[in-house]
Tab-separated table of C-alpha atoms in Angstrom:
chain	number	residue	atom	x	y	z
A	1	MET	CA	-0.087	0.186	-0.085
A	2	HIS	CA	1.291	3.577	-0.764
A	3	LEU	CA	-0.214	5.049	2.267
A	4	PHE	CA	2.009	8.351	2.522
A	5	THR	CA	2.431	8.710	-1.011
A	6	PHE	CA	0.349	11.535	-3.392
A	7	LYS	CA	1.825	10.110	-6.424
A	8	GLY	CA	-0.096	7.677	-8.596
A	9	ARG	CA	-3.991	6.806	-8.746
A	10	LEU	CA	-6.240	4.902	-6.571
A	11	PRO	CA	-9.057	3.294	-8.076
A	12	ARG	CA	-12.676	3.564	-6.841
A	13	LYS	CA	-13.394	0.254	-5.396
A	14	LEU	CA	-9.612	0.343	-3.333
A	15	PHE	CA	-10.567	3.921	-2.260
A	16	TRP	CA	-13.865	2.954	-1.007
A	17	LYS	CA	-12.467	-0.281	0.789
A	18	GLN	CA	-10.165	1.927	2.592
A	19	MET	CA	-12.728	4.196	4.156
A	20	LEU	CA	-14.747	1.191	5.026
A	21	ILE	CA	-12.054	-0.352	6.985
A	22	ASN	CA	-11.375	3.180	8.485
A	23	GLY	CA	-15.362	3.681	9.586
A	24	ILE	CA	-14.823	0.099	11.012
A	25	LEU	CA	-11.831	0.831	13.156
A	26	ILE	CA	-13.564	3.810	14.661
A	27	PHE	CA	-16.309	1.528	15.289
A	28	ILE	CA	-14.551	-1.274	16.969
A	29	THR	CA	-12.538	1.574	19.011
A	30	GLN	CA	-15.734	3.159	20.597
A	31	LEU	CA	-17.161	-0.218	21.347
A	32	VAL	CA	-14.400	-1.662	22.640
A	33	THR	CA	-13.789	1.407	24.833
A	34	ILE	CA	-17.185	1.337	26.278
A	35	LEU	CA	-17.350	-2.452	26.827
A	36	LEU	CA	-14.440	-2.475	28.744
A	37	PHE	CA	-14.648	0.807	30.993
A	38	SER	CA	-18.060	1.240	31.194
A	39	ALA	CA	-18.202	-1.184	34.145
A	40	PHE	CA	-15.532	0.378	36.020
A	41	LEU	CA	-15.392	4.152	35.178
A	42	SER	CA	-18.440	6.685	35.054
A	43	ASP	CA	-20.070	7.794	31.653
A	44	GLN	CA	-18.095	10.985	31.464
A	45	THR	CA	-14.970	9.162	31.748
A	46	VAL	CA	-15.573	6.527	29.103
A	47	GLU	CA	-16.545	9.363	27.146
A	48	LYS	CA	-13.402	11.163	27.285
A	49	ILE	CA	-11.158	8.108	26.891
A	50	THR	CA	-13.346	7.198	23.908
A	51	THR	CA	-12.795	10.631	22.285
A	52	ALA	CA	-9.078	10.400	23.160
A	53	LEU	CA	-8.539	7.084	21.235
A	54	ILE	CA	-10.710	8.439	18.246
A	55	THR	CA	-8.700	11.657	18.192
A	56	ILE	CA	-5.266	9.746	18.140
A	57	GLN	CA	-6.813	7.827	15.396
A	58	MET	CA	-7.842	10.277	13.163
A	59	ILE	CA	-4.529	12.035	13.715
A	60	THR	CA	-2.345	8.959	12.479
A	61	ASN	CA	-4.949	8.416	9.548
A	62	PHE	CA	-4.804	12.051	8.337
A	63	LEU	CA	-2.102	11.961	6.178
A	64	PRO	CA	-2.932	8.601	4.628
A	65	PHE	CA	-6.467	9.894	4.365
A	66	PHE	CA	-5.540	12.931	2.236
A	67	SER	CA	-3.393	10.893	0.350
A	68	ALA	CA	-5.952	8.490	-0.631
A	69	LEU	CA	-8.111	11.384	-1.501
A	70	ALA	CA	-5.776	13.107	-3.714
A	71	ARG	CA	-4.816	9.748	-5.482
A	72	ARG	CA	-8.468	8.921	-6.028
A	73	VAL	CA	-9.463	12.437	-7.417
A	74	ARG	CA	-6.630	12.212	-9.985
A	75	ASP	CA	-8.125	8.815	-10.875
A	76	SER	CA	-11.221	10.540	-12.099
A	77	THR	CA	-9.066	12.694	-14.459
A	78	ARG	CA	-8.677	15.735	-12.045
A	79	SER	CA	-5.499	17.415	-10.516
A	80	GLY	CA	-5.121	16.121	-6.598
A	81	TRP	CA	-5.405	19.836	-5.744
A	82	PHE	CA	-9.103	19.216	-6.222
A	83	THR	CA	-9.195	17.607	-2.896
A	84	PHE	CA	-9.204	21.403	-1.163
A	85	VAL	CA	-12.536	21.674	-2.771
A	86	PHE	CA	-14.137	20.798	0.492
A	87	LEU	CA	-13.317	23.960	1.758
A	88	ILE	CA	-16.060	25.857	-0.246
A	89	PRO	CA	-18.791	26.321	2.349
A	90	TYR	CA	-21.776	24.082	2.034
A	91	VAL	CA	-21.420	22.846	-1.668
A	92	GLY	CA	-17.663	21.663	-1.292
A	93	LEU	CA	-18.375	18.314	0.327
A	94	PHE	CA	-21.089	17.604	-2.178
A	95	ILE	CA	-18.360	18.448	-5.335
A	96	LEU	CA	-15.963	16.583	-3.746
A	97	LEU	CA	-18.361	13.365	-2.813
A	98	ILE	CA	-19.235	13.505	-6.750
A	99	LEU	CA	-15.547	13.564	-7.653
A	100	LEU	CA	-14.668	10.579	-5.649
A	101	LEU	CA	-17.783	8.645	-6.847
A	102	LEU	CA	-16.535	9.197	-10.801
A	103	PRO	CA	-15.390	6.034	-12.531
A	104	THR	CA	-11.640	5.574	-13.289
A	105	ASN	CA	-10.792	7.051	-16.447
A	106	LYS	CA	-8.154	4.573	-17.948
A	107	LYS	CA	-7.403	7.128	-21.326
A	108	TYR	CA	-6.208	10.110	-19.339
A	109	ASN	CA	-3.393	10.037	-16.580
A	110	LEU	CA	-2.204	13.160	-14.766
A	111	SER	CA	0.192	11.288	-12.255
A	112	GLU	CA	2.560	10.129	-15.296
């Protein structure tokens, strides 16, 4: 896997598989934390521990996530800089989602 590189392309199927795995890992982190600590600690403490663990997980996944976004957008024949379209208020996330859902264009390759 090329988790820390912004070069190349990432097909739609592999991108969404990676996003699904990240979502499952976050869910498992929450579930395990709640099950392990809820019997021994107060609800507020369990919530703080869960939040801390998910924050750590998100920080460690930040660079691989943006790498995957840039490579996926490039795979749909756009520049990797289109990843930052999510910064546009209200509509940016929808535009990015559309770019992520576009099929692979095998005729045109921006990364080479």
